Coordinates of C-alpha atoms and ligand atoms in Angstrom, one line a residue:
M55 CA 131.2 165.1 263.1
T56 CA 131.0 166.6 266.6
E57 CA 128.0 168.7 267.4
Y58 CA 128.9 172.0 269.1
E59 CA 127.0 174.2 271.4
P60 CA 127.5 178.0 271.6
V61 CA 128.5 179.5 274.9
I62 CA 128.2 183.3 275.1
G63 CA 129.0 185.7 277.9
L64 CA 128.2 189.4 277.5
E65 CA 129.8 192.6 278.8
V66 CA 127.4 195.5 278.6
H67 CA 128.9 199.0 278.9
A68 CA 126.3 201.7 279.7
E69 CA 126.9 205.4 280.2
L70 CA 125.1 206.8 283.2
L71 CA 122.8 209.8 282.9
T72 CA 124.5 211.9 285.6
E73 CA 124.7 215.7 285.4
S74 CA 128.5 215.6 285.7
K75 CA 131.3 213.3 284.8
M76 CA 132.7 210.4 286.9
F77 CA 135.7 212.2 288.5
C78 CA 135.4 215.9 287.6
G79 CA 132.7 218.6 287.4
C80 CA 132.4 218.7 283.6
R81 CA 128.8 218.4 282.3
V82 CA 127.8 215.1 280.6
V83 CA 126.7 216.4 277.2
D84 CA 124.9 214.9 274.2
S85 CA 127.5 213.2 272.1
V86 CA 125.8 214.1 268.9
E87 CA 124.6 217.7 269.6
A88 CA 127.3 219.2 271.7
P89 CA 130.2 220.7 269.7
P90 CA 133.4 218.6 270.2
N91 CA 135.7 219.3 273.1
T92 CA 133.4 221.8 274.8
A93 CA 132.8 219.8 278.0
V94 CA 136.4 219.2 279.1
C95 CA 138.7 220.2 282.0
P96 CA 142.3 219.3 283.1
V97 CA 141.0 216.3 285.0
C98 CA 139.2 214.6 282.1
L99 CA 142.0 215.7 279.7
G100 CA 144.5 213.8 281.8
M101 CA 146.7 216.8 282.6
P102 CA 149.5 215.9 285.1
G103 CA 148.9 216.6 288.7
M104 CA 145.1 216.8 288.5
L105 CA 143.1 214.9 291.1
P106 CA 139.9 212.9 290.5
V107 CA 136.9 213.1 292.9
I108 CA 134.3 210.3 292.9
N109 CA 130.8 211.3 291.7
R110 CA 128.3 210.2 294.4
R111 CA 125.4 210.3 292.0
A112 CA 127.2 207.9 289.7
I113 CA 127.7 205.4 292.5
E114 CA 124.1 205.7 293.5
M115 CA 122.9 205.0 289.9
A116 CA 125.3 202.1 289.6
M117 CA 123.9 200.7 292.9
R118 CA 120.4 201.0 291.5
V119 CA 121.3 198.9 288.5
A120 CA 123.2 196.4 290.6
L121 CA 120.3 196.0 293.0
A122 CA 117.8 195.7 290.2
L123 CA 120.0 192.9 288.9
N124 CA 119.9 191.1 292.3
C125 CA 123.6 191.7 293.0
T126 CA 125.2 192.0 296.3
I127 CA 126.8 195.4 296.9
Q128 CA 130.2 195.2 298.3
P129 CA 130.9 197.4 301.3
H130 CA 134.6 197.9 300.4
N131 CA 135.3 199.3 296.9
V132 CA 138.6 200.1 295.3
F133 CA 139.2 201.9 292.1
A134 CA 142.1 200.6 290.0
R135 CA 144.2 201.9 287.2
K136 CA 144.0 199.9 284.0
N137 CA 147.0 200.9 282.0
Y138 CA 147.1 201.0 278.3
F139 CA 147.9 203.5 275.6
Y140 CA 145.4 204.6 273.0
P141 CA 144.8 208.1 271.6
D142 CA 141.3 208.4 273.1
L143 CA 142.8 207.9 276.6
P144 CA 144.9 210.9 277.5
K145 CA 146.1 209.6 280.9
A146 CA 147.2 206.3 279.3
Y147 CA 145.2 204.6 282.0
Q148 CA 141.5 204.2 282.7
I149 CA 140.2 204.4 286.2
S150 CA 138.1 201.3 286.6
Q151 CA 137.4 198.6 289.2
Y152 CA 139.2 195.3 289.1
E153 CA 139.6 193.1 292.1
L154 CA 137.0 194.8 294.3
P155 CA 134.0 195.8 292.1
L156 CA 130.9 197.6 293.3
A157 CA 128.7 194.5 293.1
I158 CA 128.8 190.8 292.4
N159 CA 126.6 187.7 292.0
G160 CA 123.4 188.8 290.5
W161 CA 120.9 187.4 288.0
V162 CA 118.2 188.4 285.7
D163 CA 115.4 186.2 284.1
I164 CA 115.1 186.5 280.3
D165 CA 112.6 185.2 277.8
I166 CA 113.9 182.4 275.8
D167 CA 111.4 183.1 273.0
A168 CA 110.2 186.8 273.1
D169 CA 107.5 186.1 270.5
Q170 CA 105.7 183.8 272.8
P171 CA 103.8 185.5 275.6
E172 CA 103.5 182.2 277.5
K173 CA 107.3 182.3 277.3
R174 CA 109.7 180.1 279.1
Q175 CA 112.3 181.9 281.1
K176 CA 115.9 181.3 281.8
R177 CA 118.0 182.8 284.6
I178 CA 121.2 184.4 283.5
Y179 CA 123.7 185.0 286.2
I180 CA 125.7 188.2 286.5
R181 CA 129.3 188.0 287.6
R182 CA 129.9 191.6 288.4
V183 CA 128.8 195.2 288.0
H184 CA 131.5 197.9 288.3
L185 CA 132.1 201.5 287.4
E186 CA 134.7 203.1 285.2
E187 CA 135.2 206.2 283.1
D188 CA 134.5 206.3 279.4
T189 CA 137.2 207.3 276.9
G190 CA 137.2 210.0 274.3
K191 CA 135.7 209.4 270.9
L192 CA 137.9 208.9 267.9
T193 CA 136.6 209.5 264.4
H194 CA 138.9 208.1 261.7
L195 CA 138.7 210.2 258.5
E196 CA 138.1 208.4 255.3
N197 CA 141.0 207.9 252.8
G198 CA 143.5 207.9 255.6
H199 CA 143.6 211.7 256.3
G200 CA 144.1 211.2 260.0
S201 CA 141.7 211.0 262.9
L202 CA 139.7 213.5 265.0
I203 CA 139.3 213.2 268.7
D204 CA 136.4 214.5 270.9
F205 CA 137.0 214.4 274.6
N206 CA 133.5 215.4 275.7
R207 CA 132.9 211.7 276.4
S208 CA 136.2 211.3 278.3
G209 CA 135.4 210.7 282.0
V210 CA 131.7 210.0 281.5
P211 CA 130.6 207.4 284.1
L212 CA 130.5 204.1 282.5
L213 CA 128.8 201.1 284.1
E214 CA 130.0 197.6 283.1
I215 CA 127.8 194.7 283.6
V216 CA 129.5 191.3 283.1
S217 CA 127.4 188.1 282.7
E218 CA 128.5 184.6 283.4
P219 CA 128.9 182.5 280.1
D220 CA 125.2 181.5 280.4
M221 CA 123.7 182.2 277.0
N222 CA 123.6 179.3 274.6
S223 CA 122.1 180.9 271.5
I224 CA 121.9 184.2 269.6
P225 CA 118.2 184.9 270.5
E226 CA 119.0 184.3 274.2
T227 CA 121.9 186.8 274.0
R228 CA 119.7 189.3 272.2
N229 CA 117.0 188.9 274.8
Y230 CA 119.5 189.3 277.6
A231 CA 120.9 192.5 276.0
M232 CA 117.4 193.9 275.5
K233 CA 116.4 193.1 279.0
I234 CA 119.4 194.9 280.4
R235 CA 118.6 197.9 278.2
Q236 CA 115.0 197.8 279.4
I237 CA 116.0 197.8 283.1
L238 CA 118.5 200.6 282.6
R239 CA 115.8 202.7 281.0
Y240 CA 113.3 201.8 283.8
L241 CA 115.7 203.0 286.4
G242 CA 116.2 206.2 284.5
V243 CA 120.0 205.8 284.5
N244 CA 120.4 205.5 280.7
S245 CA 118.4 206.7 277.7
G246 CA 118.8 203.4 275.8
D247 CA 119.6 205.5 272.7
M248 CA 121.7 203.0 270.8
E249 CA 122.4 205.4 267.9
K250 CA 124.2 207.7 270.3
G251 CA 126.4 204.9 271.6
V252 CA 125.2 205.1 275.2
I253 CA 125.1 201.3 275.4
R254 CA 127.9 199.1 273.9
F255 CA 128.4 195.4 274.0
E256 CA 131.3 193.1 274.1
A257 CA 130.5 189.5 273.3
N258 CA 132.6 186.5 274.5
V259 CA 132.0 183.6 272.2
S260 CA 133.0 180.0 272.3
L261 CA 131.9 176.5 271.2
R262 CA 132.0 173.3 273.1
P263 CA 130.9 169.7 272.3
A264 CA 127.2 169.5 273.0
G265 CA 126.6 168.2 276.5
S266 CA 130.1 169.1 277.7
T267 CA 130.3 171.2 280.8
Q268 CA 133.8 172.5 280.1
L269 CA 134.2 175.9 278.4
G270 CA 135.9 176.1 275.1
T271 CA 138.5 178.7 274.1
R272 CA 136.7 182.0 273.6
T273 CA 137.2 185.0 271.4
E274 CA 136.0 188.4 272.5
I275 CA 134.3 190.8 270.0
K276 CA 134.7 194.5 271.1
N277 CA 132.6 197.5 270.6
L278 CA 129.3 196.3 269.2
N279 CA 127.0 199.3 269.1
S280 CA 123.6 197.9 268.1
F281 CA 121.6 194.7 268.5
R282 CA 122.1 194.0 264.9
A283 CA 125.9 194.3 265.2
L284 CA 125.7 192.1 268.3
T285 CA 123.8 189.3 266.7
D286 CA 125.5 189.4 263.3
A287 CA 129.0 189.5 264.9
I288 CA 128.2 186.5 267.1
A289 CA 126.7 184.6 264.2
Y290 CA 129.8 185.3 262.1
E291 CA 132.2 184.3 264.9
L292 CA 130.3 181.1 265.7
D293 CA 130.5 180.0 262.0
R294 CA 134.2 180.9 261.9
Q295 CA 134.9 178.9 265.0
Q296 CA 132.8 176.0 263.8
E297 CA 134.8 175.8 260.5
L298 CA 138.1 175.8 262.4
L299 CA 136.9 173.0 264.7
D300 CA 135.5 171.0 261.9
A301 CA 138.8 171.2 260.2
G302 CA 140.5 169.9 263.3
K303 CA 142.1 173.2 264.1
E304 CA 142.3 175.0 267.4
I305 CA 140.6 178.2 268.4
V306 CA 143.1 180.9 269.4
Q307 CA 142.0 183.2 272.2
D308 CA 141.8 186.6 270.7
T309 CA 140.2 190.0 270.8
M310 CA 138.3 190.8 267.7
G311 CA 136.8 193.8 266.1
W312 CA 133.6 193.9 264.0
S313 CA 133.6 195.5 260.6
E314 CA 130.2 197.0 259.8
A315 CA 131.2 197.4 256.2
R316 CA 132.5 193.9 255.5
R317 CA 130.2 192.3 258.1
E318 CA 133.0 190.1 259.5
T319 CA 135.1 189.9 262.6
F320 CA 138.8 190.6 262.5
S321 CA 141.6 189.9 264.9
Q322 CA 142.8 193.0 266.8
R323 CA 145.7 192.0 269.0
G324 CA 146.0 188.4 269.8
K325 CA 145.7 187.0 273.3
E326 CA 145.2 189.6 275.9
E327 CA 145.5 189.0 279.6
A328 CA 144.6 191.0 282.7
H329 CA 148.3 191.3 283.6
D330 CA 148.9 193.2 280.3
Y331 CA 147.1 196.1 281.9
R332 CA 149.2 196.2 285.0
Y333 CA 146.2 196.9 287.2
F334 CA 147.0 198.6 290.5
P335 CA 144.9 200.4 293.1
E336 CA 144.3 204.1 292.0
P337 CA 146.6 206.0 294.4
D338 CA 144.6 209.3 293.9
L339 CA 141.4 207.9 295.2
P340 CA 140.6 206.6 298.7
P341 CA 138.7 203.2 299.0
L342 CA 135.0 203.8 298.7
A343 CA 133.0 202.5 301.7
I344 CA 129.3 201.8 301.1
S345 CA 127.3 201.5 304.2
A346 CA 124.4 199.0 304.6
A347 CA 122.2 202.0 305.3
W348 CA 123.0 203.5 302.0
V349 CA 122.3 200.3 300.2
E350 CA 118.9 200.0 302.0
E351 CA 118.1 203.6 301.1
V352 CA 118.7 202.9 297.4
K353 CA 116.9 199.6 297.5
I354 CA 113.7 201.3 298.8
S355 CA 113.9 204.0 296.1
L356 CA 113.8 201.4 293.2
P357 CA 110.8 201.5 291.0
E358 CA 108.7 198.4 290.3
L359 CA 110.4 196.6 287.5
P360 CA 108.8 195.3 284.3
D361 CA 108.6 191.6 285.3
A362 CA 107.0 192.5 288.6
K363 CA 104.6 194.9 286.9
M364 CA 103.6 192.3 284.3
A365 CA 102.9 189.7 287.0
R366 CA 100.8 192.2 288.9
Y367 CA 98.8 193.2 285.9
L368 CA 98.0 189.6 285.3
T369 CA 96.7 188.9 288.8
E370 CA 95.3 192.3 289.8
H371 CA 93.9 193.5 286.4
N372 CA 93.2 190.2 284.7
I373 CA 94.4 191.4 281.3
T374 CA 96.0 189.0 278.8
P375 CA 99.7 188.1 279.0
Y376 CA 100.2 189.8 275.7
E377 CA 98.6 193.0 276.9
A378 CA 100.5 192.9 280.2
N379 CA 103.8 192.4 278.4
V380 CA 103.2 195.3 276.0
L381 CA 102.0 197.7 278.7
A382 CA 104.9 196.9 281.1
E383 CA 107.5 197.2 278.3
E384 CA 108.3 200.9 278.8
R385 CA 108.0 202.7 282.1
P386 CA 106.1 205.8 280.8
V387 CA 103.5 203.6 279.0
A388 CA 103.1 201.5 282.2
E389 CA 102.6 204.6 284.3
W390 CA 100.1 206.0 281.8
Y391 CA 98.2 202.7 281.9
E392 CA 98.3 202.6 285.7
A393 CA 97.1 206.2 286.0
T394 CA 94.2 205.3 283.7
V395 CA 93.2 202.3 285.8
A396 CA 93.6 204.4 288.9
A397 CA 91.2 206.9 287.4
D398 CA 88.6 204.1 287.4
G399 CA 89.2 202.9 283.9
D400 CA 88.3 199.2 283.3
P401 CA 91.7 197.5 282.9
S402 CA 90.7 195.4 279.9
A403 CA 89.0 198.3 278.1
V404 CA 92.0 200.6 278.8
A405 CA 94.5 197.9 277.6
N406 CA 92.5 197.4 274.5
W407 CA 92.1 201.1 273.7
M408 CA 95.7 201.9 274.4
I409 CA 97.2 199.0 272.4
N410 CA 94.8 199.0 269.5
V411 CA 93.9 202.6 269.0
L412 CA 96.1 205.0 271.0
F413 CA 99.4 203.4 270.0
S414 CA 98.5 203.5 266.3
F415 CA 97.7 207.2 266.6
M416 CA 101.1 207.7 268.4
N417 CA 102.9 205.8 265.6
E418 CA 101.1 207.7 262.9
H419 CA 102.1 211.1 264.5
K420 CA 105.5 209.8 265.7
L421 CA 104.7 210.8 269.3
T422 CA 105.7 209.2 272.6
I423 CA 103.1 208.7 275.3
E424 CA 104.7 211.6 277.2
Q425 CA 104.0 213.9 274.3
I426 CA 100.4 213.2 273.6
K427 CA 97.5 215.5 274.6
V428 CA 95.1 212.8 275.6
T429 CA 95.3 212.2 279.4
P430 CA 94.5 209.1 281.4
A431 CA 91.4 210.9 282.8
G432 CA 90.5 211.8 279.2
L433 CA 90.5 208.2 278.1
V434 CA 88.4 207.2 281.1
E435 CA 85.8 209.9 280.2
L436 CA 85.7 208.5 276.6
L437 CA 85.2 205.0 277.9
S438 CA 82.4 206.2 280.2
L439 CA 80.6 207.6 277.2
I440 CA 80.8 204.2 275.5
E441 CA 79.6 202.6 278.7
A442 CA 76.6 204.9 279.0
E443 CA 75.8 204.2 275.3
I444 CA 76.2 207.9 274.4
I445 CA 78.6 206.9 271.7
N446 CA 79.4 203.5 270.1
N447 CA 82.8 202.1 269.6
N448 CA 83.3 203.4 266.1
T449 CA 82.3 206.9 267.0
A450 CA 84.5 206.7 270.0
K451 CA 87.5 206.0 267.7
E452 CA 86.7 209.1 265.8
V453 CA 86.3 211.1 269.0
L454 CA 89.7 209.8 270.3
A455 CA 91.3 210.8 267.0
I456 CA 90.0 214.4 267.5
M457 CA 91.0 214.4 271.2
F458 CA 94.4 213.3 270.0
T459 CA 95.0 216.2 267.6
T460 CA 93.1 218.9 269.5
G461 CA 93.4 218.1 273.1
R462 CA 89.7 218.6 273.6
S463 CA 87.8 216.4 276.0
A464 CA 85.6 213.5 274.8
Q465 CA 82.4 215.2 276.0
E466 CA 83.4 218.5 274.3
V467 CA 84.0 216.7 271.0
V468 CA 80.8 214.8 271.2
D469 CA 78.8 218.0 272.0
E470 CA 80.5 220.2 269.5
R471 CA 80.1 217.7 266.6
G472 CA 76.8 216.4 267.6
L473 CA 78.1 212.8 267.8
A474 CA 76.0 211.6 270.6
Q475 CA 74.3 208.3 269.8
I476 CA 70.7 208.3 268.8
S477 CA 68.9 206.2 271.3
D478 CA 65.4 207.5 270.7
E479 CA 63.4 204.4 269.5
E480 CA 61.0 206.4 267.5
Q481 CA 63.7 208.2 265.6
I482 CA 65.5 204.9 264.9
A483 CA 62.3 203.1 263.8
T484 CA 61.7 205.9 261.3
L485 CA 65.3 205.5 259.9
I486 CA 64.7 201.7 259.6
A487 CA 61.3 202.2 257.9
Q488 CA 62.9 204.6 255.4
V489 CA 65.7 202.2 254.6
L490 CA 63.3 199.3 254.0
D491 CA 61.1 201.6 251.9
D492 CA 64.0 202.7 249.8
N493 CA 65.2 199.2 249.0
P494 CA 62.2 197.1 247.9
E495 CA 64.4 194.6 246.0
Q496 CA 66.5 193.7 249.0
V497 CA 63.5 193.4 251.2
R498 CA 61.9 191.0 248.7
D499 CA 65.2 188.9 248.5
Y500 CA 65.3 188.9 252.3
L501 CA 61.8 187.7 252.6
Q502 CA 62.5 184.9 250.1
G503 CA 65.3 183.6 252.4
K504 CA 68.4 185.7 251.8
E505 CA 69.0 186.1 255.5
Q506 CA 72.5 187.6 255.2
L507 CA 70.9 190.8 253.9
R508 CA 70.0 191.6 257.5
G509 CA 73.6 192.8 258.1
W510 CA 73.3 195.0 255.1
F511 CA 70.1 196.6 256.4
V512 CA 71.9 197.4 259.7
G513 CA 74.7 199.0 257.7
Q514 CA 72.3 201.2 255.7
V515 CA 70.6 202.3 258.9
M516 CA 74.0 203.1 260.5
R517 CA 74.9 205.0 257.4
S518 CA 71.8 207.0 257.3
S519 CA 72.3 208.0 260.9
R520 CA 75.9 208.9 260.1
G521 CA 77.0 206.2 262.5
K522 CA 75.2 207.6 265.5
A523 CA 72.3 205.1 265.8
N524 CA 72.6 202.9 268.9
P525 CA 73.5 199.6 267.3
T526 CA 71.7 197.5 269.9
L527 CA 68.5 199.4 269.3
V528 CA 68.9 199.2 265.5
N529 CA 69.2 195.5 265.8
K530 CA 66.2 195.1 268.1
L531 CA 63.9 197.4 266.0
L532 CA 65.0 196.0 262.7
T533 CA 64.2 192.5 263.9
M534 CA 60.7 193.7 264.8
Q535 CA 60.1 195.5 261.5
L536 CA 61.4 192.6 259.4
S537 CA 59.3 190.0 261.2
S538 CA 56.1 192.1 260.9
L539 CA 56.9 192.2 257.1
K540 CA 57.3 188.5 257.1
E541 CA 53.9 188.0 258.7
A542 CA 52.2 190.4 256.4
Ligands
ADP733 P1 138.0 189.6 280.7 O1 137.3 190.0 279.4 O2 138.4 190.9 281.4 O3 139.1 188.7 280.5 P2 136.6 187.5 282.0 O4 137.6 186.5 281.7 O5 136.0 187.5 283.4 O6 137.0 189.0 281.7 O7 135.3 187.2 281.1 C1 134.6 188.2 280.5 C2 133.3 187.7 279.9 O8 133.6 186.5 279.1 C3 132.3 187.2 280.9 O9 131.0 187.7 280.4 C4 132.3 185.7 280.8 O10 131.0 185.2 281.0 C5 132.7 185.5 279.4 N1 133.4 184.2 279.2 C6 134.5 183.7 279.9 N2 134.9 182.5 279.4 C7 134.1 182.3 278.3 C8 134.0 181.2 277.4 N3 134.8 180.2 277.4 N4 133.0 181.3 276.4 C9 132.2 182.3 276.4 N5 132.2 183.4 277.2 C10 133.2 183.3 278.2
MG734 MG1 136.3 191.5 278.4
ZN735 ZN1 136.4 217.3 283.2

């Protein structure tokens, strides 16, 4: 039987976090919290005779994304009418871009296997990035009692990022989608809040005989709202196509929906072509000219992106690839880490304390790094207390936990609770002598060769000092006392 290879192209729709809508002055409101139909006006309700005006900020945000995705910004942009009827689209056309999109020919590198830090990368090419307006939101009532419509979303700037059919597996597609989401969040143009529907995917899926360079007939799955829906829908569709091909049948080009309930794709309308939409240039908007100077201005304002950050952490900070990856993942985390290093924190120690201690406190208390009371300078102070052997690692963890809940500084916590390490040799020698005195049996066993009891003695001394004895000194002085016992 013929072996087939999956070919997948993805369209990502992302709402832009502008203050106002794409073509009117209505506020962009939270789709879940705002009461329905409270951020609407004649323009976004599609009343006759109303005129759209382009939102400059939306164009700028779209340019940020396009440039971060290595696209070429086109100097001459034209908005187009995409005509179709649906109850969530009051004008019966959507203002979009068709022949002359904002940007073309970009690329992004994705991890082929995200679980491997020494990952191999693959370059996915991006065909186009363009702007359009979002539609209203329909909610179909159960048991067929009709549908509700909320036009708050109508006219919200929507960015569409269209890839080439360059993905050849589900993990690749998922990693590509996650990478796009990460970049959108880094640029501050989208919250990445999938539950609120601010990013939606459309997957184009086909199969071709392995090794072939021709594209097979594709189906397009619309409106996938989560990574899970994305991957499950593609898996289902690949299986369905495989079965058809194995049975010697043909794939029919189609637009599909995804049923969350039945976990299967279903045909929505049969073959759909661009000419069905009767695209034509939007007569109510002038062409949009984008000057080279504007492009340059936006380019300069771009933040350092995750891949560049990760590479820099590896060379400049000499932390592990795993650490660099985790710390570069989200911009606020990366910025916190960098602020800590800038405050003279040792990069390896900072990475270790953030990833292994701070993050677990954050998880436990369900806080983001922007919400915590510990500051970069605060962590550096804690590390300096360890460095100066005023506290040991275990005490430092306790101290950080208290800093985390109270916002007190490391020094304050150590002073208030008397947590400073005991580094007085005489005091430690006394503690050791006491432990050896109290445990004659263990001392006898040790002297008869049960060497592993040494660690137990250390533990007892640490306990009797309530964790405050300087471990290096405990080890040194214990060795001395035990060997003098041996000689006696
Ligand atoms: P439209 O959806 O408007 O018809 P295109 O034909 O340009 O637009 O394709 C949209 C998406 O489909 C792109 O992401 C592209 O990579 C992908 N695509 C096109 N042909 C195939 C194919 N045979 N298999 C998989 N994906 C495809
Ligand atoms: Mg499409
Ligand atoms: Zn409006």
